[in-house]
């Protein structure tokens, strides 16, 4: 790799131009705006292209192979990704494990894992949820018992997104059953090929295998795979939540979906249909105003301020707007509303059910919208519980 | 038969019919079977359709002299509810209500009587082709055009959203002519009949059927008035609403059960008021739907309302049932959390069937619009 560039020294416009032209020149046209999550086999080349360019991990400090972007530049980078319709690669290593290790990992862990994320050798998945611990994550029961230099892990994780493509899993495990729920949890890294781990893909209601359940039977994991101190895993994991809430609170999906709705409406000549236009206008304004609110939060990040619990609003309004647009798409499709995949309508192909199917789980994962509302009620409004 | 039975006799009969329909559905129509048939061609089991016919259910609404039972919509609803509740993909409403309803209204004759007899015994499975490519819902403006040619007819055009498509034995092409509505009976697989299947959310499909100058012999031609054609479609719309009610009831009870058993934060999630209120809202929707359908079915069976009143009832029923079922599907998924969006869990079968059935013959929005077209707001009118 060439000498490290100081991206932050560039003015915003020329940085944006550089990012944009690189995406235009290098990102495969056929993978733009993918309708479903891309599998590793599809996106691998792009992952490696970004890696070679030194752009895989824009948020990481330069000394770990990142671009070291400050918040305002990072925002531009992500905006350009979305504008160009760049698909999401398996990014748990990039957005979660990397930053987490940089903050809490040992030198050995950083030296070993970070380069392998950059090289695409390690693909990570997130093993938090369990069959009986979803919203109440702190009740998790997958257990890790210290036996000499190893932890012996038993239990089950579920809804693990794209675990079938992963080489590694980062997990929350119970290491102290007698402590208060949150205080007996540790953060553990594992190679998914370790004996005793079994992964079974789960099909979603659209028929795609996008997540897995993972079983752990007497899995022996080196003690060195513990991140941070024992029984401090909850605090470590929580530090990542702020990032997650803003990244899933963005307006991209709604903007894309409403553009499809606009196209469908114009093909069907609905501009003079007052009933449709009112429903459409309502959602269009929701999209615009959500984007405005998102910008307000992003500005906060740009100024280097910490985000508060109120960021949960973004996820609530963003995901629910997306759902409503997907519903209006189906409604606008009329008798064709139950047809799947690309459906020809007035000479153009539309895929409203994929929007619908993608929009449904968005109010469930990443802390369900009910849980977000609970957070807003207690932590922002200060309502008694 | 409907006229002679007293109210009490009829409700006894309805109960008996409901018992036997429930018994048959739970014994013969498993969800595992419905799951396995998804995406198959044909997407239903013709032998099972024959079995339903053996129960008398495809001929329920047909007069006795044509091999049917001359029963009413209340009886049909009881049967359709059981079959739909078990997600059977067999096209009971499309064949026994829609196609049969259209044929029944055509002038009697050898061809018509044979088709109706075949529906009653399960050997004939016709798909009515009438909607155009963007899903027009005006019965007076069907998808095909027909002109007299020599002894027979020539038909052209393209219809979409035809159920059954694959697995149909015949297609009834509804066409406009300079005289009115013509019905051209074409056997599936005939030369010149182009069929493209479009897959639906639930693993069934709709057919797109096109013909260009297809010659149809005079004896395969039937005709009926636009008003009769519309009346048959309204009956199918109403029975389609019955199917949606069956689906939403299942989704709602699954959710109610789940709220009682799923534990998070040390208590059943049904103890959280945020979910309780939403569960109650679904119950209210279910009851509204059932009440509206019962009223509509009674009016259809009484046979005393005008064509427009009938259409109004059908649209009210469909608007409510489709909206409520789509709403229930969304809330059921949400209140189940992760498991609610998996294929493995049975809820997804109900959600996907709802996605396929709600738009058929017009979605909630289309029927709300039709309702107010038929019943524009008037100053000084009571509800
Ligand atoms: C597509 C998808 C991808 C996912 N990927 C991952 C992944 O990669 N790794 C991972 O670890 N997990 C993943 N998850 C799991 C996700 O985090 C959980 O589904 C989520 O936390 C909800 O948990 P649950 O499914 O057990 O639902 P439950 O917690 O059982 O919730 C059921 C319902 O009850 C509601 N509820 C629960 N508690 C309350 C309350 N106190 N007040 C009001 N309502 C309440 C919920 O909002 C929901 O509507 C994924 C989930 C999905 C759907």
JSON list of N, CA, C and O in Angstrom, two decimals, chain B residues 9-46:
[
{"chain": "B", "resi": 9, "resn": "UNK", "atom": "N", "xyz": [-83.94, -24.76, 11.88]},
{"chain": "B", "resi": 9, "resn": "UNK", "atom": "CA", "xyz": [-83.42, -25.91, 11.13]},
{"chain": "B", "resi": 9, "resn": "UNK", "atom": "C", "xyz": [-82.13, -25.53, 10.43]},
{"chain": "B", "resi": 9, "resn": "UNK", "atom": "O", "xyz": [-81.16, -26.28, 10.41]},
{"chain": "B", "resi": 10, "resn": "UNK", "atom": "N", "xyz": [-82.15, -24.33, 9.88]},
{"chain": "B", "resi": 10, "resn": "UNK", "atom": "CA", "xyz": [-80.97, -23.93, 9.11]},
{"chain": "B", "resi": 10, "resn": "UNK", "atom": "C", "xyz": [-79.76, -23.79, 10.02]},
{"chain": "B", "resi": 10, "resn": "UNK", "atom": "O", "xyz": [-78.65, -24.20, 9.67]},
{"chain": "B", "resi": 11, "resn": "UNK", "atom": "N", "xyz": [-79.98, -23.25, 11.20]},
{"chain": "B", "resi": 11, "resn": "UNK", "atom": "CA", "xyz": [-78.79, -23.07, 12.03]},
{"chain": "B", "resi": 11, "resn": "UNK", "atom": "C", "xyz": [-78.29, -24.41, 12.56]},
{"chain": "B", "resi": 11, "resn": "UNK", "atom": "O", "xyz": [-77.09, -24.60, 12.75]},
{"chain": "B", "resi": 12, "resn": "UNK", "atom": "N", "xyz": [-79.20, -25.37, 12.74]},
{"chain": "B", "resi": 12, "resn": "UNK", "atom": "CA", "xyz": [-78.75, -26.73, 13.08]},
{"chain": "B", "resi": 12, "resn": "UNK", "atom": "C", "xyz": [-77.93, -27.31, 11.95]},
{"chain": "B", "resi": 12, "resn": "UNK", "atom": "O", "xyz": [-76.86, -27.90, 12.16]},
{"chain": "B", "resi": 13, "resn": "UNK", "atom": "N", "xyz": [-78.45, -27.14, 10.73]},
{"chain": "B", "resi": 13, "resn": "UNK", "atom": "CA", "xyz": [-77.72, -27.67, 9.57]},
{"chain": "B", "resi": 13, "resn": "UNK", "atom": "C", "xyz": [-76.35, -27.03, 9.44]},
{"chain": "B", "resi": 13, "resn": "UNK", "atom": "O", "xyz": [-75.37, -27.69, 9.12]},
{"chain": "B", "resi": 14, "resn": "UNK", "atom": "N", "xyz": [-76.33, -25.73, 9.70]},
{"chain": "B", "resi": 14, "resn": "UNK", "atom": "CA", "xyz": [-75.04, -25.02, 9.60]},
{"chain": "B", "resi": 14, "resn": "UNK", "atom": "C", "xyz": [-74.04, -25.57, 10.60]},
{"chain": "B", "resi": 14, "resn": "UNK", "atom": "O", "xyz": [-72.87, -25.74, 10.29]},
{"chain": "B", "resi": 15, "resn": "UNK", "atom": "N", "xyz": [-74.54, -25.86, 11.80]},
{"chain": "B", "resi": 15, "resn": "UNK", "atom": "CA", "xyz": [-73.64, -26.38, 12.83]},
{"chain": "B", "resi": 15, "resn": "UNK", "atom": "C", "xyz": [-73.09, -27.75, 12.43]},
{"chain": "B", "resi": 15, "resn": "UNK", "atom": "O", "xyz": [-71.91, -28.02, 12.55]},
{"chain": "B", "resi": 16, "resn": "UNK", "atom": "N", "xyz": [-73.99, -28.58, 11.90]},
{"chain": "B", "resi": 16, "resn": "UNK", "atom": "CA", "xyz": [-73.56, -29.91, 11.45]},
{"chain": "B", "resi": 16, "resn": "UNK", "atom": "C", "xyz": [-72.50, -29.80, 10.35]},
{"chain": "B", "resi": 16, "resn": "UNK", "atom": "O", "xyz": [-71.47, -30.48, 10.36]},
{"chain": "B", "resi": 17, "resn": "UNK", "atom": "N", "xyz": [-72.80, -28.90, 9.42]},
{"chain": "B", "resi": 17, "resn": "UNK", "atom": "CA", "xyz": [-71.87, -28.71, 8.31]},
{"chain": "B", "resi": 17, "resn": "UNK", "atom": "C", "xyz": [-70.53, -28.21, 8.84]},
{"chain": "B", "resi": 17, "resn": "UNK", "atom": "O", "xyz": [-69.46, -28.68, 8.41]},
{"chain": "B", "resi": 18, "resn": "UNK", "atom": "N", "xyz": [-70.59, -27.28, 9.79]},
{"chain": "B", "resi": 18, "resn": "UNK", "atom": "CA", "xyz": [-69.35, -26.74, 10.36]},
{"chain": "B", "resi": 18, "resn": "UNK", "atom": "C", "xyz": [-68.55, -27.86, 11.03]},
{"chain": "B", "resi": 18, "resn": "UNK", "atom": "O", "xyz": [-67.33, -27.95, 10.87]},
{"chain": "B", "resi": 19, "resn": "UNK", "atom": "N", "xyz": [-69.24, -28.72, 11.76]},
{"chain": "B", "resi": 19, "resn": "UNK", "atom": "CA", "xyz": [-68.54, -29.83, 12.44]},
{"chain": "B", "resi": 19, "resn": "UNK", "atom": "C", "xyz": [-67.86, -30.73, 11.42]},
{"chain": "B", "resi": 19, "resn": "UNK", "atom": "O", "xyz": [-66.71, -31.11, 11.59]},
{"chain": "B", "resi": 20, "resn": "UNK", "atom": "N", "xyz": [-68.60, -31.07, 10.38]},
{"chain": "B", "resi": 20, "resn": "UNK", "atom": "CA", "xyz": [-67.99, -32.02, 9.44]},
{"chain": "B", "resi": 20, "resn": "UNK", "atom": "C", "xyz": [-66.88, -31.34, 8.63]},
{"chain": "B", "resi": 20, "resn": "UNK", "atom": "O", "xyz": [-65.87, -31.96, 8.31]},
{"chain": "B", "resi": 21, "resn": "UNK", "atom": "N", "xyz": [-67.05, -30.04, 8.35]},
{"chain": "B", "resi": 21, "resn": "UNK", "atom": "CA", "xyz": [-65.98, -29.33, 7.63]},
{"chain": "B", "resi": 21, "resn": "UNK", "atom": "C", "xyz": [-64.72, -29.24, 8.48]},
{"chain": "B", "resi": 21, "resn": "UNK", "atom": "O", "xyz": [-63.61, -29.45, 8.00]},
{"chain": "B", "resi": 22, "resn": "UNK", "atom": "N", "xyz": [-64.91, -28.94, 9.76]},
{"chain": "B", "resi": 22, "resn": "UNK", "atom": "CA", "xyz": [-63.75, -28.85, 10.65]},
{"chain": "B", "resi": 22, "resn": "UNK", "atom": "C", "xyz": [-63.06, -30.20, 10.77]},
{"chain": "B", "resi": 22, "resn": "UNK", "atom": "O", "xyz": [-61.83, -30.29, 10.73]},
{"chain": "B", "resi": 23, "resn": "UNK", "atom": "N", "xyz": [-63.87, -31.24, 10.89]},
{"chain": "B", "resi": 23, "resn": "UNK", "atom": "CA", "xyz": [-63.30, -32.58, 11.04]},
{"chain": "B", "resi": 23, "resn": "UNK", "atom": "C", "xyz": [-62.52, -32.96, 9.78]},
{"chain": "B", "resi": 23, "resn": "UNK", "atom": "O", "xyz": [-61.39, -33.45, 9.85]},
{"chain": "B", "resi": 24, "resn": "UNK", "atom": "N", "xyz": [-63.12, -32.69, 8.64]},
{"chain": "B", "resi": 24, "resn": "UNK", "atom": "CA", "xyz": [-62.43, -33.02, 7.39]},
{"chain": "B", "resi": 24, "resn": "UNK", "atom": "C", "xyz": [-61.13, -32.21, 7.27]},
{"chain": "B", "resi": 24, "resn": "UNK", "atom": "O", "xyz": [-60.07, -32.75, 6.97]},
{"chain": "B", "resi": 25, "resn": "UNK", "atom": "N", "xyz": [-61.24, -30.91, 7.54]},
{"chain": "B", "resi": 25, "resn": "UNK", "atom": "CA", "xyz": [-60.07, -30.04, 7.37]},
{"chain": "B", "resi": 25, "resn": "UNK", "atom": "C", "xyz": [-58.94, -30.47, 8.29]},
{"chain": "B", "resi": 25, "resn": "UNK", "atom": "O", "xyz": [-57.78, -30.55, 7.87]},
{"chain": "B", "resi": 26, "resn": "UNK", "atom": "N", "xyz": [-59.26, -30.78, 9.55]},
{"chain": "B", "resi": 26, "resn": "UNK", "atom": "CA", "xyz": [-58.16, -31.13, 10.44]},
{"chain": "B", "resi": 26, "resn": "UNK", "atom": "C", "xyz": [-57.62, -32.53, 10.14]},
{"chain": "B", "resi": 26, "resn": "UNK", "atom": "O", "xyz": [-56.45, -32.80, 10.36]},
{"chain": "B", "resi": 27, "resn": "UNK", "atom": "N", "xyz": [-58.46, -33.39, 9.59]},
{"chain": "B", "resi": 27, "resn": "UNK", "atom": "CA", "xyz": [-58.00, -34.73, 9.27]},
{"chain": "B", "resi": 27, "resn": "UNK", "atom": "C", "xyz": [-57.24, -34.82, 7.95]},
{"chain": "B", "resi": 27, "resn": "UNK", "atom": "O", "xyz": [-56.23, -35.51, 7.83]},
{"chain": "B", "resi": 28, "resn": "UNK", "atom": "N", "xyz": [-57.73, -34.10, 6.96]},
{"chain": "B", "resi": 28, "resn": "UNK", "atom": "CA", "xyz": [-57.19, -34.29, 5.60]},
{"chain": "B", "resi": 28, "resn": "UNK", "atom": "C", "xyz": [-56.35, -33.13, 5.09]},
{"chain": "B", "resi": 28, "resn": "UNK", "atom": "O", "xyz": [-55.63, -33.28, 4.12]},
{"chain": "B", "resi": 29, "resn": "UNK", "atom": "N", "xyz": [-56.49, -31.96, 5.69]},
{"chain": "B", "resi": 29, "resn": "UNK", "atom": "CA", "xyz": [-55.80, -30.79, 5.12]},
{"chain": "B", "resi": 29, "resn": "UNK", "atom": "C", "xyz": [-54.75, -30.26, 6.10]},
{"chain": "B", "resi": 29, "resn": "UNK", "atom": "O", "xyz": [-54.94, -29.25, 6.75]},
{"chain": "B", "resi": 30, "resn": "UNK", "atom": "N", "xyz": [-53.64, -30.97, 6.20]},
{"chain": "B", "resi": 30, "resn": "UNK", "atom": "CA", "xyz": [-52.64, -30.55, 7.18]},
{"chain": "B", "resi": 30, "resn": "UNK", "atom": "C", "xyz": [-51.85, -29.36, 6.65]},
{"chain": "B", "resi": 30, "resn": "UNK", "atom": "O", "xyz": [-51.74, -29.14, 5.44]},
{"chain": "B", "resi": 31, "resn": "UNK", "atom": "N", "xyz": [-51.28, -28.61, 7.58]},
{"chain": "B", "resi": 31, "resn": "UNK", "atom": "CA", "xyz": [-50.43, -27.50, 7.18]},
{"chain": "B", "resi": 31, "resn": "UNK", "atom": "C", "xyz": [-49.17, -28.02, 6.50]},
{"chain": "B", "resi": 31, "resn": "UNK", "atom": "O", "xyz": [-48.61, -27.36, 5.61]},
{"chain": "B", "resi": 32, "resn": "UNK", "atom": "N", "xyz": [-48.72, -29.20, 6.90]},
{"chain": "B", "resi": 32, "resn": "UNK", "atom": "CA", "xyz": [-47.52, -29.79, 6.29]},
{"chain": "B", "resi": 32, "resn": "UNK", "atom": "C", "xyz": [-47.78, -30.03, 4.80]},
{"chain": "B", "resi": 32, "resn": "UNK", "atom": "O", "xyz": [-46.91, -29.83, 3.94]},
{"chain": "B", "resi": 33, "resn": "UNK", "atom": "N", "xyz": [-48.99, -30.47, 4.48]},
{"chain": "B", "resi": 33, "resn": "UNK", "atom": "CA", "xyz": [-49.36, -30.70, 3.09]},
{"chain": "B", "resi": 33, "resn": "UNK", "atom": "C", "xyz": [-49.34, -29.36, 2.33]},
{"chain": "B", "resi": 33, "resn": "UNK", "atom": "O", "xyz": [-48.77, -29.26, 1.24]},
{"chain": "B", "resi": 34, "resn": "UNK", "atom": "N", "xyz": [-49.93, -28.34, 2.93]},
{"chain": "B", "resi": 34, "resn": "UNK", "atom": "CA", "xyz": [-49.95, -27.03, 2.28]},
{"chain": "B", "resi": 34, "resn": "UNK", "atom": "C", "xyz": [-48.53, -26.53, 2.04]},
{"chain": "B", "resi": 34, "resn": "UNK", "atom": "O", "xyz": [-48.20, -26.00, 0.99]},
{"chain": "B", "resi": 35, "resn": "UNK", "atom": "N", "xyz": [-47.68, -26.75, 3.04]},
{"chain": "B", "resi": 35, "resn": "UNK", "atom": "CA", "xyz": [-46.28, -26.31, 2.92]},
{"chain": "B", "resi": 35, "resn": "UNK", "atom": "C", "xyz": [-45.58, -27.02, 1.77]},
{"chain": "B", "resi": 35, "resn": "UNK", "atom": "O", "xyz": [-44.86, -26.43, 0.98]},
{"chain": "B", "resi": 36, "resn": "UNK", "atom": "N", "xyz": [-45.85, -28.34, 1.65]},
{"chain": "B", "resi": 36, "resn": "UNK", "atom": "CA", "xyz": [-45.17, -29.12, 0.63]},
{"chain": "B", "resi": 36, "resn": "UNK", "atom": "C", "xyz": [-45.61, -28.76, -0.79]},
{"chain": "B", "resi": 36, "resn": "UNK", "atom": "O", "xyz": [-44.84, -28.86, -1.74]},
{"chain": "B", "resi": 37, "resn": "UNK", "atom": "N", "xyz": [-46.84, -28.32, -0.93]},
{"chain": "B", "resi": 37, "resn": "UNK", "atom": "CA", "xyz": [-47.35, -28.01, -2.27]},
{"chain": "B", "resi": 37, "resn": "UNK", "atom": "C", "xyz": [-46.87, -26.66, -2.81]},
{"chain": "B", "resi": 37, "resn": "UNK", "atom": "O", "xyz": [-47.06, -26.35, -3.98]},
{"chain": "B", "resi": 38, "resn": "UNK", "atom": "N", "xyz": [-46.23, -25.87, -1.96]},
{"chain": "B", "resi": 38, "resn": "UNK", "atom": "CA", "xyz": [-45.78, -24.54, -2.40]},
{"chain": "B", "resi": 38, "resn": "UNK", "atom": "C", "xyz": [-44.81, -24.68, -3.57]},
{"chain": "B", "resi": 38, "resn": "UNK", "atom": "O", "xyz": [-43.88, -25.46, -3.53]},
{"chain": "B", "resi": 39, "resn": "UNK", "atom": "N", "xyz": [-45.07, -23.91, -4.60]},
{"chain": "B", "resi": 39, "resn": "UNK", "atom": "CA", "xyz": [-44.16, -23.89, -5.74]},
{"chain": "B", "resi": 39, "resn": "UNK", "atom": "C", "xyz": [-44.28, -25.08, -6.67]},
{"chain": "B", "resi": 39, "resn": "UNK", "atom": "O", "xyz": [-43.59, -25.16, -7.68]},
{"chain": "B", "resi": 40, "resn": "UNK", "atom": "N", "xyz": [-45.13, -26.05, -6.34]},
{"chain": "B", "resi": 40, "resn": "UNK", "atom": "CA", "xyz": [-45.32, -27.20, -7.23]},
{"chain": "B", "resi": 40, "resn": "UNK", "atom": "C", "xyz": [-46.17, -26.77, -8.44]},
{"chain": "B", "resi": 40, "resn": "UNK", "atom": "O", "xyz": [-46.87, -25.78, -8.41]},
{"chain": "B", "resi": 41, "resn": "UNK", "atom": "N", "xyz": [-46.11, -27.55, -9.49]},
{"chain": "B", "resi": 41, "resn": "UNK", "atom": "CA", "xyz": [-46.97, -27.32, -10.65]},
{"chain": "B", "resi": 41, "resn": "UNK", "atom": "C", "xyz": [-47.74, -28.61, -10.92]},
{"chain": "B", "resi": 41, "resn": "UNK", "atom": "O", "xyz": [-47.11, -29.60, -11.23]},
{"chain": "B", "resi": 42, "resn": "UNK", "atom": "N", "xyz": [-49.04, -28.70, -10.83]},
{"chain": "B", "resi": 42, "resn": "UNK", "atom": "CA", "xyz": [-49.86, -27.60, -10.33]},
{"chain": "B", "resi": 42, "resn": "UNK", "atom": "C", "xyz": [-49.66, -27.42, -8.83]},
{"chain": "B", "resi": 42, "resn": "UNK", "atom": "O", "xyz": [-49.19, -28.33, -8.15]},
{"chain": "B", "resi": 43, "resn": "UNK", "atom": "N", "xyz": [-50.06, -26.28, -8.35]},
{"chain": "B", "resi": 43, "resn": "UNK", "atom": "CA", "xyz": [-49.78, -25.94, -6.95]},
{"chain": "B", "resi": 43, "resn": "UNK", "atom": "C", "xyz": [-50.86, -26.44, -6.00]},
{"chain": "B", "resi": 43, "resn": "UNK", "atom": "O", "xyz": [-50.90, -26.06, -4.85]},
{"chain": "B", "resi": 44, "resn": "UNK", "atom": "N", "xyz": [-51.76, -27.26, -6.54]},
{"chain": "B", "resi": 44, "resn": "UNK", "atom": "CA", "xyz": [-52.74, -27.90, -5.66]},
{"chain": "B", "resi": 44, "resn": "UNK", "atom": "C", "xyz": [-52.85, -29.35, -6.12]},
{"chain": "B", "resi": 44, "resn": "UNK", "atom": "O", "xyz": [-52.30, -29.73, -7.15]},
{"chain": "B", "resi": 45, "resn": "UNK", "atom": "N", "xyz": [-53.55, -30.13, -5.34]},
{"chain": "B", "resi": 45, "resn": "UNK", "atom": "CA", "xyz": [-53.65, -31.55, -5.64]},
{"chain": "B", "resi": 45, "resn": "UNK", "atom": "C", "xyz": [-55.03, -31.82, -6.25]},
{"chain": "B", "resi": 45, "resn": "UNK", "atom": "O", "xyz": [-56.04, -31.76, -5.55]},
{"chain": "B", "resi": 46, "resn": "UNK", "atom": "N", "xyz": [-55.09, -32.13, -7.56]},
{"chain": "B", "resi": 46, "resn": "UNK", "atom": "CA", "xyz": [-56.38, -32.34, -8.20]},
{"chain": "B", "resi": 46, "resn": "UNK", "atom": "C", "xyz": [-57.17, -33.46, -7.50]},
{"chain": "B", "resi": 46, "resn": "UNK", "atom": "O", "xyz": [-58.41, -33.40, -7.44]}
]
